[in-house]
Amino acid sequence: MSTLNTQNIETADVIVVGAGMAGSVMAYQLGLAGLKVLVLESGPAIPPNRSEYLERFYTAVLKAPESPYPPEQSEQTPAKQFAPRATIQDLITAGSHDKDKVQKSYLVQNGPRLFASTYERVGGGTMWHWMGTALRLLPNDFRMQSKYKVGVDWPISYDDLQTAYCRAEEEMGVSADVALQTYLGVTFPQGYQYSMHGIPPSLVDQGVGKAINGTQYQGITLNVRQTPAGRNSQNDNGRRVCAGNTSCTPICPIQAKYDATVTMAKALDTGNVRILYQCVASKVQVDANGVTGIDFIQYQNNGTQQNGTAQGKRYVIAAHAIETPKLLLNSIGPHSPKGVANSSGQVGKSLADHPVYLAWGLMPEGKPLFPFRGPLSTSGIEDMRDGAFRSTRAAWRIEIGNEGWNWSANDPYTTVCDFIDGENNGGTNNGGADHKSEALSGVALVQKLNSVLTRQFRLAFLIEQVEEDPEHAQCRVESSKHFTDGLGLPRPEIAYELSDYTKEGFKQARLAATHIITKLMGATELTNLNPTLDPTLVAQTVFNYDHQNYAFYGAGHLMGTYRMGSDRNKSVVDKDQRSWDHPNLFLVGDGVFPSTGTANPTLTITALTFQAADVVASDLLKRTVQVQARDPWQGTGVQINGQSWQLAVCTGGQWTANPGTGMVGAAGHPGLTAKPGYTLPGQAEGALIGRIGTSGAPFLVGNQAQLPRGQQGELQLCINDDLAGRYGAGLSDNQGSLSVEVRFGSV
């Protein structure tokens, strides 16, 4: 291995770290706006053909979420890898008695619980293996402290994110039906429709729904509800219709499921975005005024390394909830003694997931549900995502799995092997003569497997994680002082624990699961109800609560560690995801979540990134113009591309279209309506109006307006008056002017 000491200087308007969902959306929106963007991605480039990843998946022995993606899963050598990441094999090792597990597992797990989720460091990020679930947070998720006196509030509300949610759903091509998503306070703009109709329910969903729909549990009516999905239900965006391969995690073989590479490809097509792959951000440089550069190490597969620095006007770190705080905490300097953006001491704090309570059952003979047909999950039970109970215990959503016991018991492999070998590892091979295990072959084996595998189902309770004391969080990411990766960079050390509030959620989830499986479904529950708690392990996925052991699983939903807030002493970024400490630094992605709620986080990450991108673009490109009352259509110098979301906002001034009626603001005169022949008849006389190009149709701006999308040309502004002088003086007797700011964003 060799290192080139030459310092490569890369420049752009905006530097983005990470090419996952948040980084891709950020790059695309800024590229559309005309800004030059440089993306630093720690992992390798996207292969020109998806078949490379598919082949890796098909040949992998352990078909874990990360199995299709580089580096090789079997390489448990984080100290030698240039961009290592947590894998399922890593986590298995970290939770074992292997004396060398700290050297083999990338995440240094300090317990008492094992942080059990993985992520990718590759072009496209962890979006490669997401399931496609695109749920919105609930209104009450944003106000946990105000509503239930637990956790913390967000500095924004559901309504503040409404339009951004719509933009995110448009970008992903979400399939859902609005009528089925209006529950527990969720609202949509009038007339809103998703990009595509909802995915039809699987046979498993239909069977579960038939058993539970309309039943009551703890005073709440249960129903199986369609899950919004970033998955094509019809031909859209050049991607094929979902064919129901049930391999959504780890990879959709036909790309019917959206992933971040779709948006990054559009970003590159703007001509304003470029990516440096295999380029690891190593340190953020700051001075008294803000960030001055991001140091990086670019490596080649042959071991060659080159150091460099990326310099821009704005910096965006989108490396998710573990890699982002690791980078910030590694960036100690004279102006960042506790790490960059960390004056509050909250960087790395409140690491969260949706720890999963997994339950599974076997339907009676003659009542098959037929799993493994269709997408991995198409429906869920959402009715207990919110309620008064959140004052005392965690909420959950119930995801209905369509992969039998694949997640819970490694099926169909376990059951197939059991009936061939005469074992009972999966819990279903004890029904033979005298209740002895059976060793079968030929027709008898096929018949038995057809019977058992078609009757399997599983339920996953995604439980919200809330710290007992959010200001002194038990869960955290720290920069290791003892363990490094192949580039010599400190590895992340993890402390993870579940609060009693969250554990009570597990207790109630267990009771609910047993009720649904045995009472409503009439099935045999095979959930491991007494997992082993090993007191000799430093970190494990089993805990004891109220005299009962519980096992939890990782959902892959990394959140927290650089949360947003309204108090700079208790948060890392403000509502715009701008660092309190460094005004030219933005931290985006799952780490900004102040609380987890129960919704899979991807859609909210995307929505928040749209808003942050608007702020970054406005910082660099917003323009203030003076619009004169006496002049006809006035060019602003602002070119509208037809795709960006932009606003025209009146920031001050007064004018009049008629001295006799007095001075008014941008809304115009409240008592006078423009006559036929005025520029925009039917609207208030004297209102601020606009058009795109000389031939564009006039539209009302007023105090604030969304600029029309789909039109290209210069934005022109004018007063709503008699421009042609049909009724007299025209514009000649007008007085005053308005100050108008044109910026990026949405109403």
mmCIF file of N, CA and C in Angstrom, residues 279-344:
data_model
loop_
_atom_site.group_PDB
_atom_site.id
_atom_site.type_symbol
_atom_site.label_atom_id
_atom_site.label_comp_id
_atom_site.label_asym_id
_atom_site.label_seq_id
_atom_site.Cartn_x
_atom_site.Cartn_y
_atom_site.Cartn_z
ATOM 1 N N CYS A 279 -13.925 7.403 -1.812
ATOM 2 C CA CYS A 279 -13.377 8.665 -1.317
ATOM 3 C C CYS A 279 -13.949 8.899 0.088
ATOM 4 N N VAL A 280 -13.145 8.649 1.110
ATOM 5 C CA VAL A 280 -13.606 8.684 2.492
ATOM 6 C C VAL A 280 -13.305 10.039 3.118
ATOM 7 N N ALA A 281 -14.341 10.733 3.555
ATOM 8 C CA ALA A 281 -14.151 11.987 4.283
ATOM 9 C C ALA A 281 -13.488 11.669 5.623
ATOM 10 N N SER A 282 -12.375 12.324 5.910
ATOM 11 C CA SER A 282 -11.595 11.991 7.100
ATOM 12 C C SER A 282 -11.634 13.070 8.177
ATOM 13 N N LYS A 283 -11.827 14.323 7.782
ATOM 14 C CA LYS A 283 -11.853 15.399 8.769
ATOM 15 C C LYS A 283 -12.539 16.626 8.188
ATOM 16 N N VAL A 284 -13.325 17.299 9.018
ATOM 17 C CA VAL A 284 -13.952 18.558 8.640
ATOM 18 C C VAL A 284 -13.104 19.686 9.221
ATOM 19 N N GLN A 285 -12.633 20.562 8.361
ATOM 20 C CA GLN A 285 -11.810 21.692 8.784
ATOM 21 C C GLN A 285 -12.705 22.905 9.042
ATOM 22 N N VAL A 286 -12.530 23.548 10.185
ATOM 23 C CA VAL A 286 -13.325 24.731 10.513
ATOM 24 C C VAL A 286 -12.428 25.832 11.053
ATOM 25 N N ASP A 287 -12.907 27.066 10.879
ATOM 26 C CA ASP A 287 -12.303 28.198 11.563
ATOM 27 C C ASP A 287 -13.405 28.950 12.281
ATOM 28 N N ALA A 288 -13.123 30.176 12.697
ATOM 29 C CA ALA A 288 -14.095 30.930 13.481
ATOM 30 C C ALA A 288 -15.347 31.268 12.696
ATOM 31 N N ASN A 289 -15.289 31.214 11.373
ATOM 32 C CA ASN A 289 -16.416 31.610 10.537
ATOM 33 C C ASN A 289 -17.233 30.447 9.997
ATOM 34 N N GLY A 290 -16.703 29.228 10.121
ATOM 35 C CA GLY A 290 -17.435 28.083 9.597
ATOM 36 C C GLY A 290 -16.513 27.044 9.026
ATOM 37 N N VAL A 291 -17.063 26.160 8.209
ATOM 38 C CA VAL A 291 -16.289 25.085 7.595
ATOM 39 C C VAL A 291 -15.459 25.652 6.449
ATOM 40 N N THR A 292 -14.210 25.243 6.382
ATOM 41 C CA THR A 292 -13.311 25.705 5.326
ATOM 42 C C THR A 292 -12.954 24.603 4.333
ATOM 43 N N GLY A 293 -13.226 23.362 4.670
ATOM 44 C CA GLY A 293 -12.927 22.264 3.764
ATOM 45 C C GLY A 293 -13.173 20.926 4.435
ATOM 46 N N ILE A 294 -13.256 19.884 3.609
ATOM 47 C CA ILE A 294 -13.376 18.524 4.108
ATOM 48 C C ILE A 294 -12.223 17.717 3.547
ATOM 49 N N ASP A 295 -11.368 17.240 4.438
ATOM 50 C CA ASP A 295 -10.266 16.386 4.034
ATOM 51 C C ASP A 295 -10.798 15.007 3.669
ATOM 52 N N PHE A 296 -10.182 14.387 2.663
ATOM 53 C CA PHE A 296 -10.609 13.055 2.264
ATOM 54 C C PHE A 296 -9.415 12.211 1.870
ATOM 55 N N ILE A 297 -9.635 10.912 1.867
ATOM 56 C CA ILE A 297 -8.649 9.944 1.400
ATOM 57 C C ILE A 297 -9.318 9.144 0.295
ATOM 58 N N GLN A 298 -8.761 9.226 -0.897
ATOM 59 C CA GLN A 298 -9.291 8.445 -2.012
ATOM 60 C C GLN A 298 -8.398 7.233 -2.210
ATOM 61 N N TYR A 299 -9.008 6.047 -2.201
ATOM 62 C CA TYR A 299 -8.249 4.817 -2.269
ATOM 63 C C TYR A 299 -8.591 4.043 -3.541
ATOM 64 N N GLN A 300 -7.648 3.234 -3.973
ATOM 65 C CA GLN A 300 -7.836 2.340 -5.106
ATOM 66 C C GLN A 300 -7.817 0.901 -4.603
ATOM 67 N N ASN A 301 -8.366 0.000 -5.393
ATOM 68 C CA ASN A 301 -8.434 -1.398 -4.974
ATOM 69 C C ASN A 301 -7.055 -2.030 -4.831
ATOM 70 N N ASN A 302 -6.056 -1.444 -5.479
ATOM 71 C CA ASN A 302 -4.698 -1.972 -5.348
ATOM 72 C C ASN A 302 -3.985 -1.461 -4.103
ATOM 73 N N GLY A 303 -4.686 -0.673 -3.293
ATOM 74 C CA GLY A 303 -4.111 -0.174 -2.055
ATOM 75 C C GLY A 303 -3.572 1.234 -2.116
ATOM 76 N N THR A 304 -3.451 1.815 -3.319
ATOM 77 C CA THR A 304 -2.953 3.178 -3.457
ATOM 78 C C THR A 304 -3.934 4.174 -2.846
ATOM 79 N N GLN A 305 -3.403 5.156 -2.153
ATOM 80 C CA GLN A 305 -4.213 6.187 -1.532
ATOM 81 C C GLN A 305 -3.738 7.569 -1.955
ATOM 82 N N GLN A 306 -4.642 8.522 -2.005
ATOM 83 C CA GLN A 306 -4.295 9.909 -2.267
ATOM 84 C C GLN A 306 -5.105 10.806 -1.347
ATOM 85 N N ASN A 307 -4.438 11.723 -0.689
ATOM 86 C CA ASN A 307 -5.103 12.665 0.190
ATOM 87 C C ASN A 307 -5.599 13.873 -0.590
ATOM 88 N N GLY A 308 -6.651 14.471 -0.103
ATOM 89 C CA GLY A 308 -7.184 15.654 -0.757
ATOM 90 C C GLY A 308 -8.066 16.453 0.170
ATOM 91 N N THR A 309 -8.482 17.610 -0.312
ATOM 92 C CA THR A 309 -9.409 18.469 0.412
ATOM 93 C C THR A 309 -10.457 18.982 -0.556
ATOM 94 N N ALA A 310 -11.709 18.914 -0.146
ATOM 95 C CA ALA A 310 -12.806 19.447 -0.943
ATOM 96 C C ALA A 310 -13.241 20.778 -0.336
ATOM 97 N N GLN A 311 -13.289 21.803 -1.174
ATOM 98 C CA GLN A 311 -13.612 23.144 -0.708
ATOM 99 C C GLN A 311 -14.821 23.689 -1.465
ATOM 100 N N GLY A 312 -15.739 24.300 -0.742
ATOM 101 C CA GLY A 312 -16.933 24.858 -1.356
ATOM 102 C C GLY A 312 -17.469 26.025 -0.547
ATOM 103 N N LYS A 313 -18.622 26.513 -0.966
ATOM 104 C CA LYS A 313 -19.289 27.592 -0.256
ATOM 105 C C LYS A 313 -20.215 27.044 0.835
ATOM 106 N N ARG A 314 -20.776 25.856 0.564
ATOM 107 C CA ARG A 314 -21.625 25.173 1.538
ATOM 108 C C ARG A 314 -21.200 23.713 1.602
ATOM 109 N N TYR A 315 -21.409 23.113 2.771
ATOM 110 C CA TYR A 315 -21.025 21.728 2.996
ATOM 111 C C TYR A 315 -22.217 20.969 3.552
ATOM 112 N N VAL A 316 -22.449 19.795 3.015
ATOM 113 C CA VAL A 316 -23.567 18.949 3.434
ATOM 114 C C VAL A 316 -23.017 17.568 3.767
ATOM 115 N N ILE A 317 -23.247 17.109 4.989
ATOM 116 C CA ILE A 317 -22.829 15.768 5.373
ATOM 117 C C ILE A 317 -24.080 14.906 5.487
ATOM 118 N N ALA A 318 -24.094 13.847 4.683
ATOM 119 C CA ALA A 318 -25.263 12.970 4.582
ATOM 120 C C ALA A 318 -24.824 11.526 4.711
ATOM 121 N N ALA A 319 -24.087 11.229 5.753
ATOM 122 C CA ALA A 319 -23.472 9.913 5.917
ATOM 123 C C ALA A 319 -24.162 9.070 6.972
ATOM 124 N N HIS A 320 -25.370 9.386 7.322
ATOM 125 C CA HIS A 320 -26.274 8.697 8.248
ATOM 126 C C HIS A 320 -25.811 8.723 9.702
ATOM 127 N N ALA A 321 -26.587 8.031 10.553
ATOM 128 C CA ALA A 321 -26.519 8.237 11.997
ATOM 129 C C ALA A 321 -25.285 7.679 12.683
ATOM 130 N N ILE A 322 -24.466 6.890 11.989
ATOM 131 C CA ILE A 322 -23.229 6.412 12.598
ATOM 132 C C ILE A 322 -22.011 7.069 11.955
ATOM 133 N N GLU A 323 -21.931 7.078 10.635
ATOM 134 C CA GLU A 323 -20.753 7.632 9.983
ATOM 135 C C GLU A 323 -20.665 9.152 10.110
ATOM 136 N N THR A 324 -21.803 9.848 10.140
ATOM 137 C CA THR A 324 -21.758 11.309 10.293
ATOM 138 C C THR A 324 -21.184 11.716 11.645
ATOM 139 N N PRO A 325 -21.711 11.215 12.786
ATOM 140 C CA PRO A 325 -21.095 11.617 14.055
ATOM 141 C C PRO A 325 -19.652 11.152 14.181
ATOM 142 N N LYS A 326 -19.320 9.995 13.596
ATOM 143 C CA LYS A 326 -17.933 9.544 13.627
ATOM 144 C C LYS A 326 -17.032 10.590 12.983
ATOM 145 N N LEU A 327 -17.431 11.098 11.814
ATOM 146 C CA LEU A 327 -16.645 12.116 11.119
ATOM 147 C C LEU A 327 -16.561 13.396 11.938
ATOM 148 N N LEU A 328 -17.683 13.844 12.489
ATOM 149 C CA LEU A 328 -17.699 15.086 13.262
ATOM 150 C C LEU A 328 -16.830 14.975 14.503
ATOM 151 N N LEU A 329 -16.916 13.848 15.208
ATOM 152 C CA LEU A 329 -16.150 13.667 16.438
ATOM 153 C C LEU A 329 -14.668 13.469 16.157
ATOM 154 N N ASN A 330 -14.329 12.978 14.972
ATOM 155 C CA ASN A 330 -12.923 12.851 14.590
ATOM 156 C C ASN A 330 -12.290 14.189 14.210
ATOM 157 N N SER A 331 -13.122 15.209 14.057
ATOM 158 C CA SER A 331 -12.642 16.500 13.543
ATOM 159 C C SER A 331 -12.331 17.470 14.682
ATOM 160 N N ILE A 332 -11.436 17.071 15.565
ATOM 161 C CA ILE A 332 -11.008 17.920 16.679
ATOM 162 C C ILE A 332 -10.030 18.974 16.158
ATOM 163 N N GLY A 333 -10.192 20.215 16.607
ATOM 164 C CA GLY A 333 -9.292 21.277 16.198
ATOM 165 C C GLY A 333 -9.423 22.477 17.111
ATOM 166 N N PRO A 334 -8.635 23.518 16.857
ATOM 167 C CA PRO A 334 -8.682 24.709 17.715
ATOM 168 C C PRO A 334 -10.063 25.333 17.816
ATOM 169 N N HIS A 335 -10.830 25.283 16.740
ATOM 170 C CA HIS A 335 -12.170 25.860 16.738
ATOM 171 C C HIS A 335 -13.264 24.809 16.939
ATOM 172 N N SER A 336 -12.870 23.565 17.196
ATOM 173 C CA SER A 336 -13.826 22.481 17.445
ATOM 174 C C SER A 336 -13.252 21.530 18.476
ATOM 175 N N PRO A 337 -13.068 21.987 19.708
ATOM 176 C CA PRO A 337 -12.393 21.157 20.726
ATOM 177 C C PRO A 337 -13.160 19.897 21.092
ATOM 178 N N LYS A 338 -14.490 19.880 20.902
ATOM 179 C CA LYS A 338 -15.301 18.684 21.180
ATOM 180 C C LYS A 338 -15.760 17.977 19.910
ATOM 181 N N GLY A 339 -15.181 18.413 18.785
ATOM 182 C CA GLY A 339 -15.630 17.906 17.504
ATOM 183 C C GLY A 339 -16.490 18.945 16.805
ATOM 184 N N VAL A 340 -16.607 18.827 15.501
ATOM 185 C CA VAL A 340 -17.341 19.804 14.706
ATOM 186 C C VAL A 340 -18.834 19.723 15.010
ATOM 187 N N ALA A 341 -19.460 20.903 15.088
ATOM 188 C CA ALA A 341 -20.911 21.042 15.303
ATOM 189 C C ALA A 341 -21.361 20.532 16.658
ATOM 190 N N ASN A 342 -20.450 20.468 17.627
ATOM 191 C CA ASN A 342 -20.745 19.779 18.880
ATOM 192 C C ASN A 342 -20.679 20.668 20.114
ATOM 193 N N SER A 343 -20.954 21.951 19.981
ATOM 194 C CA SER A 343 -20.945 22.805 21.168
ATOM 195 C C SER A 343 -21.986 22.362 22.182
ATOM 196 N N SER A 344 -23.080 21.742 21.721
ATOM 197 C CA SER A 344 -24.123 21.260 22.627
ATOM 198 C C SER A 344 -23.745 19.957 23.323
#
